[in-house]
Amino acid sequence: MRNRRLENDPRYIGLIGKFISGGCHVYEIREERPVIEDGTGLFVSVGGDGTFLSSAVIVGDRGIPILGVNLGRLGFLSENTPDEAVGEVSAGKYTIEERPLLKAVIASSDEESLKSICPYALNEITVHRAGPAMLGVDVSIDGNPLPTYWADGLLVATSSGSTAYSLSVGGPIVMPESKVLIVSPIAPHNLNVRPLVVPYTAKISLSLRARDEKVFLTIDNRSMEVATDLKMEISMAEYSLKRVKLSSSNFIKALTTKLFWGEDIRNGR
């Protein structure tokens, strides 16, 4: 699957040509017509992390490994260059890692509308105010209530999502293989609240206190407005995503080169 803008990109055309010349049967999947052929052994996502997240929805629970090829801007899920992808996959220099997914079970008066959104997330699930008034978000972890968050919204992220939206709201950076979830308020109006890290086995329940009639519900790169009577339980999904990890992949290196982590003149080059 590719980003729509890449149809005539020479990098994309060259990537496809190299896979074909290496003896692979290659076919293209479009997001608006996501048909996966029987016998498919590898799903290649070409673009950025947004394309990778869309690819995860298309693959679903089929168990097909996804290889992310970065022709976008940042890329933590799609971190590999076209040359790295072809060279290392052809040489068998890769492993398959399991990335956990979140699942949202949602109750709302907008139940019919919610059928159109996939309830699984690789990075994060958020609720966010749609109007001018802040939200009160009541959260419980395995039935144990937390103090109400007064904020623009709330985010629950996986370890994979720690370098995505969670990072922007002040959440911790977490190694992808860590078995944890991150609960973070978005622009909190409390001076004494912090992001919370919980075991990935936790069941996280939330409900809202709101003066507006609607809020935004976002599941990875998919969003919709729902009624504020929303109640949601978030837990680990019954299946995980299989991601191709090349031998050259290094999370710490990605942090320093993509996010300039620790950039300091005293550290040298």
PDB file of C-alpha atoms in Angstrom, residues 51-223:
ATOM      1  CA  THR A  51       0.145   5.092   5.801  1.00  0.00           C
ATOM      2  CA  PHE A  52       1.432   2.399   8.168  1.00  0.00           C
ATOM      3  CA  LEU A  53      -1.528   2.955  10.524  1.00  0.00           C
ATOM      4  CA  SER A  54      -3.952   2.644   7.589  1.00  0.00           C
ATOM      5  CA  SER A  55      -2.151  -0.533   6.516  1.00  0.00           C
ATOM      6  CA  ALA A  56      -2.650  -2.000   9.992  1.00  0.00           C
ATOM      7  CA  VAL A  57      -6.431  -1.571   9.620  1.00  0.00           C
ATOM      8  CA  ILE A  58      -6.407  -3.265   6.203  1.00  0.00           C
ATOM      9  CA  VAL A  59      -4.334  -6.220   7.410  1.00  0.00           C
ATOM     10  CA  GLY A  60      -6.448  -6.583  10.553  1.00  0.00           C
ATOM     11  CA  ASP A  61      -6.164  -9.992  12.184  1.00  0.00           C
ATOM     12  CA  ARG A  62      -4.790 -11.791   9.110  1.00  0.00           C
ATOM     13  CA  GLY A  63      -1.331 -12.041  10.670  1.00  0.00           C
ATOM     14  CA  ILE A  64       0.481 -10.724   7.571  1.00  0.00           C
ATOM     15  CA  PRO A  65       3.732  -8.926   8.553  1.00  0.00           C
ATOM     16  CA  ILE A  66       3.924  -5.237   7.594  1.00  0.00           C
ATOM     17  CA  LEU A  67       7.136  -3.654   6.339  1.00  0.00           C
ATOM     18  CA  GLY A  68       7.232   0.133   6.643  1.00  0.00           C
ATOM     19  CA  VAL A  69       9.152   2.015   3.945  1.00  0.00           C
ATOM     20  CA  ASN A  70       9.614   5.691   4.718  1.00  0.00           C
ATOM     21  CA  LEU A  71       9.017   8.218   1.959  1.00  0.00           C
ATOM     22  CA  GLY A  72       7.374  10.618   4.389  1.00  0.00           C
ATOM     23  CA  ARG A  73       8.832  13.035   6.944  1.00  0.00           C
ATOM     24  CA  LEU A  74       9.570  11.429  10.325  1.00  0.00           C
ATOM     25  CA  GLY A  75       8.751   7.750  10.421  1.00  0.00           C
ATOM     26  CA  PHE A  76       9.063   5.562  13.507  1.00  0.00           C
ATOM     27  CA  LEU A  77       6.791   2.789  12.253  1.00  0.00           C
ATOM     28  CA  SER A  78       7.860   3.355   8.640  1.00  0.00           C
ATOM     29  CA  GLU A  79      11.522   3.861   9.418  1.00  0.00           C
ATOM     30  CA  ASN A  80      13.251   2.041   6.543  1.00  0.00           C
ATOM     31  CA  THR A  81      14.623   3.513   3.333  1.00  0.00           C
ATOM     32  CA  PRO A  82      13.743   1.786   0.027  1.00  0.00           C
ATOM     33  CA  ASP A  83      17.309   0.462  -0.356  1.00  0.00           C
ATOM     34  CA  GLU A  84      17.357  -0.925   3.191  1.00  0.00           C
ATOM     35  CA  ALA A  85      13.963  -2.555   2.709  1.00  0.00           C
ATOM     36  CA  VAL A  86      14.803  -4.385  -0.524  1.00  0.00           C
ATOM     37  CA  GLY A  87      18.359  -5.309   0.433  1.00  0.00           C
ATOM     38  CA  GLU A  88      17.691  -6.699   3.896  1.00  0.00           C
ATOM     39  CA  VAL A  89      14.407  -8.421   3.091  1.00  0.00           C
ATOM     40  CA  SER A  90      15.997 -10.111   0.060  1.00  0.00           C
ATOM     41  CA  ALA A  91      18.922 -11.256   2.238  1.00  0.00           C
ATOM     42  CA  GLY A  92      16.623 -12.440   5.024  1.00  0.00           C
ATOM     43  CA  LYS A  93      18.134  -9.940   7.480  1.00  0.00           C
ATOM     44  CA  TYR A  94      14.978  -9.214   9.424  1.00  0.00           C
ATOM     45  CA  THR A  95      12.820 -10.462  12.262  1.00  0.00           C
ATOM     46  CA  ILE A  96       9.077 -10.290  12.901  1.00  0.00           C
ATOM     47  CA  GLU A  97       8.138  -8.416  16.053  1.00  0.00           C
ATOM     48  CA  GLU A  98       4.750  -8.426  17.730  1.00  0.00           C
ATOM     49  CA  ARG A  99       3.303  -4.956  18.372  1.00  0.00           C
ATOM     50  CA  PRO A 100       0.303  -4.965  20.754  1.00  0.00           C
ATOM     51  CA  LEU A 101      -2.928  -3.264  19.738  1.00  0.00           C
ATOM     52  CA  LEU A 102      -5.556  -1.480  21.793  1.00  0.00           C
ATOM     53  CA  LYS A 103      -9.242  -2.292  21.530  1.00  0.00           C
ATOM     54  CA  ALA A 104     -12.014   0.130  22.476  1.00  0.00           C
ATOM     55  CA  VAL A 105     -15.429  -1.116  23.564  1.00  0.00           C
ATOM     56  CA  ILE A 106     -17.668   1.943  23.313  1.00  0.00           C
ATOM     57  CA  ALA A 107     -21.164   2.678  24.543  1.00  0.00           C
ATOM     58  CA  SER A 108     -22.840   5.838  23.242  1.00  0.00           C
ATOM     59  CA  SER A 109     -26.117   7.172  21.937  1.00  0.00           C
ATOM     60  CA  ASP A 110     -24.219   7.481  18.616  1.00  0.00           C
ATOM     61  CA  GLU A 111     -23.955   3.700  18.436  1.00  0.00           C
ATOM     62  CA  GLU A 112     -24.869   3.508  14.734  1.00  0.00           C
ATOM     63  CA  SER A 113     -22.214   6.032  13.726  1.00  0.00           C
ATOM     64  CA  LEU A 114     -19.571   4.202  15.748  1.00  0.00           C
ATOM     65  CA  LYS A 115     -19.947   1.129  13.546  1.00  0.00           C
ATOM     66  CA  SER A 116     -18.012   2.973  10.846  1.00  0.00           C
ATOM     67  CA  ILE A 117     -14.810   3.345  12.884  1.00  0.00           C
ATOM     68  CA  CYS A 118     -12.354   0.506  13.454  1.00  0.00           C
ATOM     69  CA  PRO A 119     -12.018   0.007  17.246  1.00  0.00           C
ATOM     70  CA  TYR A 120      -8.366  -1.140  17.119  1.00  0.00           C
ATOM     71  CA  ALA A 121      -5.346   1.151  17.583  1.00  0.00           C
ATOM     72  CA  LEU A 122      -1.610   0.619  17.241  1.00  0.00           C
ATOM     73  CA  ASN A 123      -0.591   4.035  18.638  1.00  0.00           C
ATOM     74  CA  GLU A 124      -3.342   5.601  20.723  1.00  0.00           C
ATOM     75  CA  ILE A 125      -7.003   6.237  21.469  1.00  0.00           C
ATOM     76  CA  THR A 126      -8.055   9.754  22.505  1.00  0.00           C
ATOM     77  CA  VAL A 127     -11.095  11.766  23.474  1.00  0.00           C
ATOM     78  CA  HIS A 128     -10.855  15.515  22.893  1.00  0.00           C
ATOM     79  CA  ARG A 129     -13.207  18.430  23.408  1.00  0.00           C
ATOM     80  CA  ALA A 130     -15.080  19.583  20.299  1.00  0.00           C
ATOM     81  CA  GLY A 131     -16.303  22.861  21.801  1.00  0.00           C
ATOM     82  CA  PRO A 132     -14.919  25.679  23.976  1.00  0.00           C
ATOM     83  CA  ALA A 133     -15.532  24.067  27.383  1.00  0.00           C
ATOM     84  CA  MET A 134     -12.954  21.778  28.960  1.00  0.00           C
ATOM     85  CA  LEU A 135     -13.729  18.146  29.646  1.00  0.00           C
ATOM     86  CA  GLY A 136     -13.873  16.287  32.903  1.00  0.00           C
ATOM     87  CA  VAL A 137     -12.627  12.752  32.240  1.00  0.00           C
ATOM     88  CA  ASP A 138     -13.303  10.095  34.855  1.00  0.00           C
ATOM     89  CA  VAL A 139     -10.872   7.199  34.544  1.00  0.00           C
ATOM     90  CA  SER A 140     -10.555   3.927  36.393  1.00  0.00           C
ATOM     91  CA  ILE A 141      -7.761   1.355  36.133  1.00  0.00           C
ATOM     92  CA  ASP A 142      -8.989  -2.197  36.748  1.00  0.00           C
ATOM     93  CA  GLY A 143     -11.933  -0.715  38.624  1.00  0.00           C
ATOM     94  CA  ASN A 144      -9.829   1.660  40.738  1.00  0.00           C
ATOM     95  CA  PRO A 145     -10.917   5.276  40.106  1.00  0.00           C
ATOM     96  CA  LEU A 146      -8.380   8.026  39.494  1.00  0.00           C
ATOM     97  CA  PRO A 147      -9.001  11.696  40.328  1.00  0.00           C
ATOM     98  CA  THR A 148     -10.996  13.391  37.552  1.00  0.00           C
ATOM     99  CA  TYR A 149      -8.850  14.863  34.789  1.00  0.00           C
ATOM    100  CA  TRP A 150      -9.937  18.398  33.813  1.00  0.00           C
ATOM    101  CA  ALA A 151      -8.370  18.947  30.416  1.00  0.00           C
ATOM    102  CA  ASP A 152      -8.852  19.274  26.673  1.00  0.00           C
ATOM    103  CA  GLY A 153      -9.019  15.497  26.604  1.00  0.00           C
ATOM    104  CA  LEU A 154      -7.307  12.243  27.481  1.00  0.00           C
ATOM    105  CA  LEU A 155      -5.045   9.840  25.621  1.00  0.00           C
ATOM    106  CA  VAL A 156      -4.317   6.143  26.101  1.00  0.00           C
ATOM    107  CA  ALA A 157      -1.253   4.994  24.167  1.00  0.00           C
ATOM    108  CA  THR A 158       0.703   1.805  23.611  1.00  0.00           C
ATOM    109  CA  SER A 159       4.491   1.633  23.830  1.00  0.00           C
ATOM    110  CA  SER A 160       4.494   1.949  20.022  1.00  0.00           C
ATOM    111  CA  GLY A 161       2.608   5.223  20.373  1.00  0.00           C
ATOM    112  CA  SER A 162       4.984   6.767  22.912  1.00  0.00           C
ATOM    113  CA  THR A 163       6.767   8.669  20.096  1.00  0.00           C
ATOM    114  CA  ALA A 164       3.499   9.845  18.518  1.00  0.00           C
ATOM    115  CA  TYR A 165       0.735  12.016  20.042  1.00  0.00           C
ATOM    116  CA  SER A 166       1.682  10.858  23.551  1.00  0.00           C
ATOM    117  CA  LEU A 167       5.091  12.498  23.163  1.00  0.00           C
ATOM    118  CA  SER A 168       3.434  15.800  22.188  1.00  0.00           C
ATOM    119  CA  VAL A 169       1.379  15.905  25.389  1.00  0.00           C
ATOM    120  CA  GLY A 170       4.367  15.235  27.644  1.00  0.00           C
ATOM    121  CA  GLY A 171       4.186  11.453  27.912  1.00  0.00           C
ATOM    122  CA  PRO A 172       7.295   9.320  28.483  1.00  0.00           C
ATOM    123  CA  ILE A 173       9.358   7.734  25.726  1.00  0.00           C
ATOM    124  CA  VAL A 174       8.938   3.976  26.038  1.00  0.00           C
ATOM    125  CA  MET A 175      10.913   1.228  24.324  1.00  0.00           C
ATOM    126  CA  PRO A 176       8.566  -0.506  21.830  1.00  0.00           C
ATOM    127  CA  GLU A 177       9.003  -3.918  23.450  1.00  0.00           C
ATOM    128  CA  SER A 178       7.857  -2.634  26.856  1.00  0.00           C
ATOM    129  CA  LYS A 179       4.592  -4.165  27.993  1.00  0.00           C
ATOM    130  CA  VAL A 180       2.909  -1.010  29.258  1.00  0.00           C
ATOM    131  CA  LEU A 181       0.177   1.493  28.435  1.00  0.00           C
ATOM    132  CA  ILE A 182       0.376   5.263  28.890  1.00  0.00           C
ATOM    133  CA  VAL A 183      -2.516   7.365  30.228  1.00  0.00           C
ATOM    134  CA  SER A 184      -1.954  11.084  29.573  1.00  0.00           C
ATOM    135  CA  PRO A 185      -4.187  14.151  29.918  1.00  0.00           C
ATOM    136  CA  ILE A 186      -4.197  16.555  26.956  1.00  0.00           C
ATOM    137  CA  ALA A 187      -3.566  20.174  28.040  1.00  0.00           C
ATOM    138  CA  PRO A 188      -4.660  19.520  31.653  1.00  0.00           C
ATOM    139  CA  HIS A 189      -6.116  22.272  33.834  1.00  0.00           C
ATOM    140  CA  ASN A 190      -4.676  20.580  36.933  1.00  0.00           C
ATOM    141  CA  LEU A 191      -1.200  21.581  38.121  1.00  0.00           C
ATOM    142  CA  ASN A 192      -0.613  18.292  39.892  1.00  0.00           C
ATOM    143  CA  VAL A 193      -1.404  15.592  37.337  1.00  0.00           C
ATOM    144  CA  ARG A 194       1.138  13.604  35.350  1.00  0.00           C
ATOM    145  CA  PRO A 195       1.076  10.896  32.694  1.00  0.00           C
ATOM    146  CA  LEU A 196       0.569   7.465  34.216  1.00  0.00           C
ATOM    147  CA  VAL A 197       2.215   4.232  33.046  1.00  0.00           C
ATOM    148  CA  VAL A 198       0.184   1.070  33.723  1.00  0.00           C
ATOM    149  CA  PRO A 199       0.625  -2.634  32.875  1.00  0.00           C
ATOM    150  CA  TYR A 200      -0.549  -3.591  29.398  1.00  0.00           C
ATOM    151  CA  THR A 201      -2.957  -6.084  31.003  1.00  0.00           C
ATOM    152  CA  ALA A 202      -4.916  -3.220  32.609  1.00  0.00           C
ATOM    153  CA  LYS A 203      -8.510  -2.462  31.701  1.00  0.00           C
ATOM    154  CA  ILE A 204      -9.009   1.289  31.440  1.00  0.00           C
ATOM    155  CA  SER A 205     -12.545   2.650  31.723  1.00  0.00           C
ATOM    156  CA  LEU A 206     -13.510   6.249  31.100  1.00  0.00           C
ATOM    157  CA  SER A 207     -16.567   8.495  31.008  1.00  0.00           C
ATOM    158  CA  LEU A 208     -16.998  12.228  30.527  1.00  0.00           C
ATOM    159  CA  ARG A 209     -18.305  15.306  32.294  1.00  0.00           C
ATOM    160  CA  ALA A 210     -19.013  17.848  29.577  1.00  0.00           C
ATOM    161  CA  ARG A 211     -21.077  20.945  28.858  1.00  0.00           C
ATOM    162  CA  ASP A 212     -20.843  20.487  25.088  1.00  0.00           C
ATOM    163  CA  GLU A 213     -22.963  17.923  23.262  1.00  0.00           C
ATOM    164  CA  LYS A 214     -20.120  16.366  21.247  1.00  0.00           C
ATOM    165  CA  VAL A 215     -16.493  15.298  21.656  1.00  0.00           C
ATOM    166  CA  PHE A 216     -13.930  14.014  19.189  1.00  0.00           C
ATOM    167  CA  LEU A 217     -13.030  10.344  19.419  1.00  0.00           C
ATOM    168  CA  THR A 218      -9.767   9.505  17.660  1.00  0.00           C
ATOM    169  CA  ILE A 219      -8.441   5.995  17.107  1.00  0.00           C
ATOM    170  CA  ASP A 220      -4.981   6.281  15.547  1.00  0.00           C
ATOM    171  CA  ASN A 221      -5.474   8.325  12.356  1.00  0.00           C
ATOM    172  CA  ARG A 222      -9.285   7.987  12.293  1.00  0.00           C
ATOM    173  CA  SER A 223     -11.577  10.505  13.978  1.00  0.00           C
TER     174      SER A 223
END
